[in-house]
Amino acid sequence: MNVRTFGLALIATAACAQARAAHLTIEVSAPDGTAARDAIVVVDAQDAVAGPAHDKASVDQVNKQFDPQINVIRTGSTIVFPNHDQIHHQVYSFSAAKRFELDLYAGSRNKSELFDKPGLVVLGCNIHDRMLAFVAVVDSPYFAKLPASGTAEFDLPPGRYTVSAWHPELGALSKQPVTVETPPARLMLTLQAPAGYDPVAAWPE
Amino acid sequence: MKSMRRFAALCAVFCIGNPLTAAAATTLYERLGGAPGVHAIADTLIDRAAADPVMGRSFADVNLGRVKRLLAEQICELSGGPCHYTGSPMREAHAGLHISQAEFYDLVATLQHVLEERRVPLGARNQLLGLLAPMKRDVLGADAPAP
């Protein structure tokens, strides 16, 4: 095998490794052992950087509440803020990752904001101070907001990753290492919020 | 000559003490008590409206501190004080609340009581109500399509 052929073979092997998907299951529990529903999990590759996404999401205002109240999007995504109430809302964020203020009237359906920096964004309404929502903006393409089962499934290239989990009340875990190969990997995490848990400061990404 | 002097003395007393002359010399803002007076009026009015069994519905879950601050700004600006109202236009602020005529007049009556308790002179009370009265159209008509 000459050097050139060897080089091609190496590239082919690398391409195969890229195409081969491994499976990772993440299961997150609350301190009492129940499923950590609505927790956000993010799987970060240790050496890969994904480009920005151009996804679209929606955070509605219904009966003086945000819906959904917990959100996760990729950096570069846009969120539209439809107001389904007949009253005026004024949605704002003072978070470093995204500062904005939107006047939303009855029938406001199309006002949107671009989230182009990673971080945790806390949404409020100037008029109704009990309205609260979180938008986690993440660089990784591998993330989930956990359903009632508290588990998320990922197909991703074999390799070494870190996994972070976060919930506004239940606690947070930062960058737990996991190696994903074949056979499928399973990572089980248990959240434990310390006394005086500050969900904003605890954002692990 | 003696009577002339007496008239001059009387006039001096009368003219200085004349409430109309005094009113013209101070702004409505000052007669409402300046910044502390205007803030106290706004705070008390909003607290009472929010606690009222009928009017209170419009203040459910509302950030009352913000409403008080904006109302104080609005009264300050309207009465000639050094403020600029930074809130939404009245029509937009009241949209979807379906304020009734009875609720509007309840708020006016509550404001009257607050002003009386604070011993705001009658002329100043009437002047302030006169400045606020034109807002009725936007407050009640907030749910009609914008003109």
Short mmCIF file of C-alpha atoms in Angstrom, two decimals:
data_model
loop_
_atom_site.label_atom_id
_atom_site.label_comp_id
_atom_site.label_asym_id
_atom_site.label_seq_id
_atom_site.Cartn_x
_atom_site.Cartn_y
_atom_site.Cartn_z
CA MET A 1 0.00 0.00 0.00
CA ASN A 2 1.56 3.30 -0.99
CA VAL A 3 1.16 6.40 1.08
CA ARG A 4 -1.60 7.72 -1.12
CA THR A 5 -3.77 4.63 -0.88
CA PHE A 6 -3.17 4.49 2.85
CA GLY A 7 -4.37 8.10 3.11
CA LEU A 8 -7.55 7.31 1.20
CA ALA A 9 -8.20 4.26 3.36
CA LEU A 10 -7.78 6.40 6.47
CA ILE A 11 -10.28 8.94 5.17
CA ALA A 12 -12.72 6.16 4.32
CA THR A 13 -12.39 4.71 7.82
CA ALA A 14 -12.97 8.14 9.34
CA ALA A 15 -16.03 8.61 7.13
CA CYS A 16 -17.39 5.24 8.24
CA ALA A 17 -16.88 6.18 11.88
CA GLN A 18 -18.73 9.44 11.23
CA ALA A 19 -21.66 7.66 9.65
CA ARG A 20 -21.87 4.95 12.33
CA ALA A 21 -24.36 6.13 14.93
CA ALA A 22 -24.28 5.06 18.52
CA HIS A 23 -27.19 5.25 20.90
CA LEU A 24 -27.31 7.08 24.22
CA THR A 25 -30.21 6.95 26.67
CA ILE A 26 -30.27 9.54 29.43
CA GLU A 27 -32.55 9.06 32.39
CA VAL A 28 -32.91 11.85 34.93
CA SER A 29 -34.56 11.46 38.33
CA ALA A 30 -35.80 13.99 40.84
CA PRO A 31 -34.41 13.82 44.40
CA ASP A 32 -37.39 11.66 45.42
CA GLY A 33 -36.65 9.12 42.68
CA THR A 34 -39.50 10.14 40.36
CA ALA A 35 -38.85 11.09 36.75
CA ALA A 36 -37.51 14.63 36.33
CA ARG A 37 -40.15 15.75 33.90
CA ASP A 38 -39.37 18.99 32.01
CA ALA A 39 -35.69 18.88 32.94
CA ILE A 40 -33.39 19.98 30.13
CA VAL A 41 -30.48 17.75 29.12
CA VAL A 42 -27.67 18.82 26.81
CA VAL A 43 -25.07 16.47 25.32
CA ASP A 44 -21.87 18.25 24.31
CA ALA A 45 -19.23 16.67 22.09
CA GLN A 46 -15.79 17.31 23.58
CA ASP A 47 -14.17 18.36 20.33
CA ALA A 48 -16.93 19.18 17.84
CA VAL A 49 -18.56 22.53 17.39
CA ALA A 50 -21.89 22.64 15.61
CA GLY A 51 -22.85 25.62 13.49
CA PRO A 52 -25.81 27.77 14.46
CA ALA A 53 -29.31 26.52 13.81
CA HIS A 54 -32.11 28.47 12.23
CA ASP A 55 -34.93 26.72 14.09
CA LYS A 56 -38.21 28.35 15.05
CA ALA A 57 -40.00 27.99 18.36
CA SER A 58 -43.00 29.61 19.99
CA VAL A 59 -43.58 30.86 23.54
CA ASP A 60 -47.25 31.79 23.84
CA GLN A 61 -49.01 33.86 26.47
CA VAL A 62 -52.21 32.24 27.66
CA ASN A 63 -54.24 33.22 30.75
CA LYS A 64 -51.40 35.37 32.08
CA GLN A 65 -48.89 32.52 31.81
CA PHE A 66 -46.15 31.64 29.38
CA ASP A 67 -46.64 28.40 27.48
CA PRO A 68 -44.30 26.53 27.54
CA GLN A 69 -42.56 27.80 30.66
CA ILE A 70 -39.43 25.72 30.06
CA ASN A 71 -37.84 25.84 26.62
CA VAL A 72 -34.62 24.72 25.00
CA ILE A 73 -33.45 25.89 21.58
CA ARG A 74 -30.24 25.89 19.59
CA THR A 75 -28.20 29.04 19.28
CA GLY A 76 -29.39 30.95 16.23
CA SER A 77 -33.04 30.01 16.65
CA THR A 78 -35.94 32.44 16.58
CA ILE A 79 -38.82 32.48 19.04
CA VAL A 80 -42.19 33.97 18.17
CA PHE A 81 -44.30 35.29 21.09
CA PRO A 82 -48.01 35.06 20.22
CA ASN A 83 -50.36 36.73 22.72
CA HIS A 84 -53.55 34.69 23.05
CA ASP A 85 -54.90 36.90 25.85
CA GLN A 86 -57.08 39.91 25.19
CA ILE A 87 -54.94 42.02 27.53
CA HIS A 88 -51.59 43.69 26.97
CA HIS A 89 -48.38 41.83 27.86
CA GLN A 90 -44.89 43.29 27.90
CA VAL A 91 -42.38 40.45 27.67
CA TYR A 92 -38.79 41.17 28.66
CA SER A 93 -35.46 39.59 29.46
CA PHE A 94 -32.51 41.10 31.31
CA SER A 95 -30.41 37.95 30.86
CA ALA A 96 -26.91 38.39 29.45
CA ALA A 97 -27.55 35.92 26.59
CA LYS A 98 -30.50 37.96 25.34
CA ARG A 99 -31.89 41.33 26.38
CA PHE A 100 -35.15 42.50 24.87
CA GLU A 101 -38.59 43.92 25.54
CA LEU A 102 -41.67 43.31 23.41
CA ASP A 103 -45.05 45.04 23.64
CA LEU A 104 -47.63 42.39 22.83
CA TYR A 105 -51.25 43.33 22.33
CA ALA A 106 -54.34 41.21 21.76
CA GLY A 107 -53.86 39.68 18.37
CA SER A 108 -50.05 40.06 18.39
CA ARG A 109 -49.00 36.91 16.58
CA ASN A 110 -45.83 37.60 14.66
CA LYS A 111 -43.44 39.42 16.96
CA SER A 112 -40.28 37.37 17.30
CA GLU A 113 -36.74 37.56 18.65
CA LEU A 114 -33.49 35.94 17.51
CA PHE A 115 -31.51 34.08 20.21
CA ASP A 116 -27.95 34.17 18.89
CA LYS A 117 -25.92 33.60 22.07
CA PRO A 118 -25.86 30.51 24.27
CA GLY A 119 -27.02 30.78 27.88
CA LEU A 120 -30.09 30.69 30.06
CA VAL A 121 -32.63 33.42 29.32
CA VAL A 122 -35.28 34.27 31.91
CA LEU A 123 -38.49 35.74 30.53
CA GLY A 124 -40.86 37.93 32.51
CA CYS A 125 -43.78 40.27 31.88
CA ASN A 126 -43.50 43.83 33.14
CA ILE A 127 -47.24 44.00 33.68
CA HIS A 128 -47.84 40.59 35.29
CA ASP A 129 -44.94 39.85 37.56
CA ARG A 130 -45.90 36.22 38.25
CA MET A 131 -45.33 35.30 34.61
CA LEU A 132 -42.03 33.44 34.33
CA ALA A 133 -40.42 31.28 31.67
CA PHE A 134 -36.97 29.95 30.86
CA VAL A 135 -35.30 29.64 27.47
CA ALA A 136 -32.12 27.56 27.46
CA VAL A 137 -30.07 28.48 24.38
CA VAL A 138 -27.52 25.76 23.61
CA ASP A 139 -24.81 25.28 20.99
CA SER A 140 -25.12 21.48 20.87
CA PRO A 141 -27.51 19.85 18.42
CA TYR A 142 -28.11 17.12 21.03
CA PHE A 143 -30.56 18.34 23.65
CA ALA A 144 -34.00 17.52 25.02
CA LYS A 145 -36.68 18.72 27.38
CA LEU A 146 -37.62 15.52 29.16
CA PRO A 147 -41.12 14.09 28.80
CA ALA A 148 -43.04 12.48 31.70
CA SER A 149 -40.79 9.42 31.48
CA GLY A 150 -37.75 11.52 32.41
CA THR A 151 -35.73 9.90 29.61
CA ALA A 152 -34.27 11.09 26.33
CA GLU A 153 -32.76 9.06 23.49
CA PHE A 154 -29.95 10.27 21.24
CA ASP A 155 -28.35 8.83 18.12
CA LEU A 156 -24.93 10.39 17.80
CA PRO A 157 -21.44 9.54 16.51
CA PRO A 158 -19.41 7.36 18.88
CA GLY A 159 -17.10 9.40 21.05
CA ARG A 160 -16.67 11.14 24.35
CA TYR A 161 -19.32 13.56 25.50
CA THR A 162 -20.40 15.48 28.56
CA VAL A 163 -24.00 15.61 29.69
CA SER A 164 -25.58 18.46 31.64
CA ALA A 165 -29.04 18.39 33.20
CA TRP A 166 -31.03 21.29 34.61
CA HIS A 167 -34.44 21.88 36.10
CA PRO A 168 -35.69 25.20 37.56
CA GLU A 169 -36.66 23.58 40.87
CA LEU A 170 -35.20 20.10 41.07
CA GLY A 171 -31.53 20.98 40.64
CA ALA A 172 -28.73 20.85 38.08
CA LEU A 173 -25.75 18.67 37.15
CA SER A 174 -22.87 20.02 35.11
CA LYS A 175 -20.96 18.21 32.36
CA GLN A 176 -21.00 14.56 33.43
CA PRO A 177 -18.57 12.62 31.21
CA VAL A 178 -19.89 9.72 29.13
CA THR A 179 -18.29 7.62 26.40
CA VAL A 180 -20.69 6.51 23.72
CA GLU A 181 -19.85 3.46 21.62
CA THR A 182 -21.67 0.41 20.43
CA PRO A 183 -23.44 -1.19 22.33
CA PRO A 184 -25.87 1.53 23.43
CA ALA A 185 -24.92 3.59 26.47
CA ARG A 186 -27.25 4.47 29.29
CA LEU A 187 -26.60 7.36 31.69
CA MET A 188 -28.66 7.72 34.84
CA LEU A 189 -28.58 11.04 36.69
CA THR A 190 -30.29 12.18 39.88
CA LEU A 191 -30.86 15.86 40.51
CA GLN A 192 -30.55 17.26 44.01
CA ALA A 193 -31.26 20.95 44.55
CA PRO A 194 -29.25 22.41 47.45
CA ALA A 195 -30.94 24.72 49.98
CA GLY A 196 -31.41 28.14 48.40
CA TYR A 197 -31.07 26.68 44.91
CA ASP A 198 -30.74 29.45 42.33
CA PRO A 199 -31.77 27.98 38.96
CA VAL A 200 -30.27 30.87 37.02
CA ALA A 201 -26.84 30.61 38.64
CA ALA A 202 -27.02 26.79 38.36
CA TRP A 203 -27.36 26.78 34.58
CA PRO A 204 -24.50 24.38 33.73
CA GLU A 205 -23.66 25.18 30.11
CA MET B 1 -56.42 110.39 52.30
CA LYS B 2 -56.98 108.31 55.41
CA SER B 3 -59.53 106.16 53.58
CA MET B 4 -57.17 105.73 50.67
CA ARG B 5 -54.50 104.43 53.00
CA ARG B 6 -57.00 102.05 54.57
CA PHE B 7 -57.98 100.78 51.13
CA ALA B 8 -54.36 100.23 50.21
CA ALA B 9 -53.80 98.27 53.41
CA LEU B 10 -56.93 96.20 52.83
CA CYS B 11 -55.97 95.58 49.26
CA ALA B 12 -52.52 94.43 50.27
CA VAL B 13 -54.02 91.92 52.71
CA PHE B 14 -56.72 90.84 50.29
CA CYS B 15 -54.56 90.59 47.20
CA ILE B 16 -51.82 88.56 48.90
CA GLY B 17 -54.41 86.32 50.54
CA ASN B 18 -56.49 85.90 47.40
CA PRO B 19 -56.64 82.16 46.66
CA LEU B 20 -56.97 82.79 42.94
CA THR B 21 -53.75 84.77 42.90
CA ALA B 22 -52.05 82.07 44.96
CA ALA B 23 -53.34 79.35 42.64
CA ALA B 24 -51.94 81.08 39.61
CA ALA B 25 -48.55 81.33 41.27
CA THR B 26 -48.14 77.60 41.92
CA THR B 27 -48.61 74.67 39.55
CA LEU B 28 -51.21 72.00 40.07
CA TYR B 29 -48.31 69.62 40.68
CA GLU B 30 -47.23 71.70 43.67
CA ARG B 31 -50.78 71.90 45.01
CA LEU B 32 -51.02 68.10 44.82
CA GLY B 33 -47.99 67.99 47.11
CA GLY B 34 -45.16 67.68 44.58
CA ALA B 35 -43.40 64.35 44.14
CA PRO B 36 -44.29 62.90 47.58
CA GLY B 37 -47.92 64.01 47.22
CA VAL B 38 -48.33 62.60 43.72
CA HIS B 39 -46.70 59.29 44.69
CA ALA B 40 -48.93 58.99 47.77
CA ILE B 41 -52.03 59.70 45.65
CA ALA B 42 -51.07 57.08 43.06
CA ASP B 43 -50.10 54.46 45.68
CA THR B 44 -53.28 54.87 47.73
CA LEU B 45 -55.56 54.94 44.70
CA ILE B 46 -54.10 51.76 43.19
CA ASP B 47 -54.07 49.93 46.54
CA ARG B 48 -57.76 50.73 47.08
CA ALA B 49 -58.78 49.89 43.52
CA ALA B 50 -56.90 46.57 43.67
CA ALA B 51 -58.60 45.71 46.99
CA ASP B 52 -62.06 46.67 45.72
CA PRO B 53 -64.37 43.69 45.08
CA VAL B 54 -65.42 45.07 41.68
CA MET B 55 -62.50 47.13 40.39
CA GLY B 56 -60.01 44.62 41.79
CA ARG B 57 -60.58 42.17 38.94
CA SER B 58 -58.61 44.40 36.57
CA PHE B 59 -55.59 44.26 38.87
CA ALA B 60 -55.45 40.48 39.41
CA ASP B 61 -51.87 39.20 38.99
CA VAL B 62 -50.79 42.69 37.95
CA ASN B 63 -47.47 44.19 39.04
CA LEU B 64 -49.00 46.97 41.20
CA GLY B 65 -45.66 48.65 41.83
CA ARG B 66 -45.31 49.30 38.12
CA VAL B 67 -48.87 50.64 37.79
CA LYS B 68 -48.30 53.00 40.75
CA ARG B 69 -45.04 54.26 39.30
CA LEU B 70 -46.58 54.89 35.87
CA LEU B 71 -49.70 56.53 37.32
CA ALA B 72 -47.51 58.84 39.41
CA GLU B 73 -45.56 59.72 36.25
CA GLN B 74 -48.77 60.41 34.39
CA ILE B 75 -50.29 62.63 37.11
CA CYS B 76 -46.95 64.41 37.52
CA GLU B 77 -46.72 65.18 33.80
CA LEU B 78 -50.39 66.20 33.48
CA SER B 79 -50.17 68.54 36.47
CA GLY B 80 -47.10 70.33 35.18
CA GLY B 81 -44.47 68.43 37.15
CA PRO B 82 -40.99 67.48 35.92
CA CYS B 83 -41.94 64.00 34.62
CA HIS B 84 -42.51 62.18 31.39
CA TYR B 85 -45.09 59.37 31.25
CA THR B 86 -43.35 56.25 29.94
CA GLY B 87 -46.31 53.84 30.01
CA SER B 88 -48.50 52.58 27.22
CA PRO B 89 -51.25 54.72 25.69
CA MET B 90 -54.47 54.42 27.74
CA ARG B 91 -56.29 52.52 25.02
CA GLU B 92 -53.60 49.84 24.85
CA ALA B 93 -53.09 49.64 28.61
CA HIS B 94 -56.81 48.91 29.13
CA ALA B 95 -57.38 46.64 26.14
CA GLY B 96 -59.15 43.40 26.95
CA LEU B 97 -60.16 44.54 30.44
CA HIS B 98 -63.69 45.56 29.36
CA ILE B 99 -63.86 48.36 31.93
CA SER B 100 -67.51 49.33 32.58
CA GLN B 101 -68.79 52.86 33.03
CA ALA B 102 -69.60 51.99 36.68
CA GLU B 103 -66.03 50.83 37.30
CA PHE B 104 -64.66 54.00 35.73
CA TYR B 105 -66.81 56.21 37.99
CA ASP B 106 -65.93 54.07 41.02
CA LEU B 107 -62.28 54.84 40.35
CA VAL B 108 -63.06 58.56 39.97
CA ALA B 109 -64.94 58.52 43.32
CA THR B 110 -62.06 56.67 44.98
CA LEU B 111 -59.62 59.27 43.65
CA GLN B 112 -61.90 62.04 44.99
CA HIS B 113 -61.75 60.48 48.46
CA VAL B 114 -57.99 60.11 48.34
CA LEU B 115 -57.59 63.77 47.35
CA GLU B 116 -59.98 64.92 50.10
CA GLU B 117 -58.16 62.86 52.72
CA ARG B 118 -54.92 64.46 51.65
CA ARG B 119 -56.58 67.89 51.98
CA VAL B 120 -55.95 68.80 48.37
CA PRO B 121 -57.87 72.08 47.80
CA LEU B 122 -61.15 71.85 45.88
CA GLY B 123 -59.81 73.83 42.92
CA ALA B 124 -56.84 71.49 42.54
CA ARG B 125 -59.07 68.41 42.86
CA ASN B 126 -61.36 69.64 40.13
CA GLN B 127 -58.45 70.61 37.92
CA LEU B 128 -56.92 67.14 38.19
CA LEU B 129 -60.22 65.39 37.51
CA GLY B 130 -60.69 67.67 34.52
CA LEU B 131 -57.32 66.57 33.16
CA LEU B 132 -58.11 62.87 33.65
CA ALA B 133 -61.71 62.96 32.39
CA PRO B 134 -60.86 62.89 28.65
CA MET B 135 -59.23 59.46 29.18
CA LYS B 136 -62.65 57.92 29.73
CA ARG B 137 -63.13 57.44 26.01
CA ASP B 138 -59.91 55.39 25.66
CA VAL B 139 -60.39 53.44 28.90
CA LEU B 140 -63.96 52.39 28.08
CA GLY B 141 -63.41 52.17 24.36
CA ALA B 142 -60.22 50.16 24.63
CA ASP B 143 -61.91 47.05 23.31
CA ALA B 144 -63.39 48.71 20.27
CA PRO B 145 -61.24 48.65 17.14
CA ALA B 146 -58.76 51.53 17.11
CA PRO B 147 -60.16 54.58 15.32
#
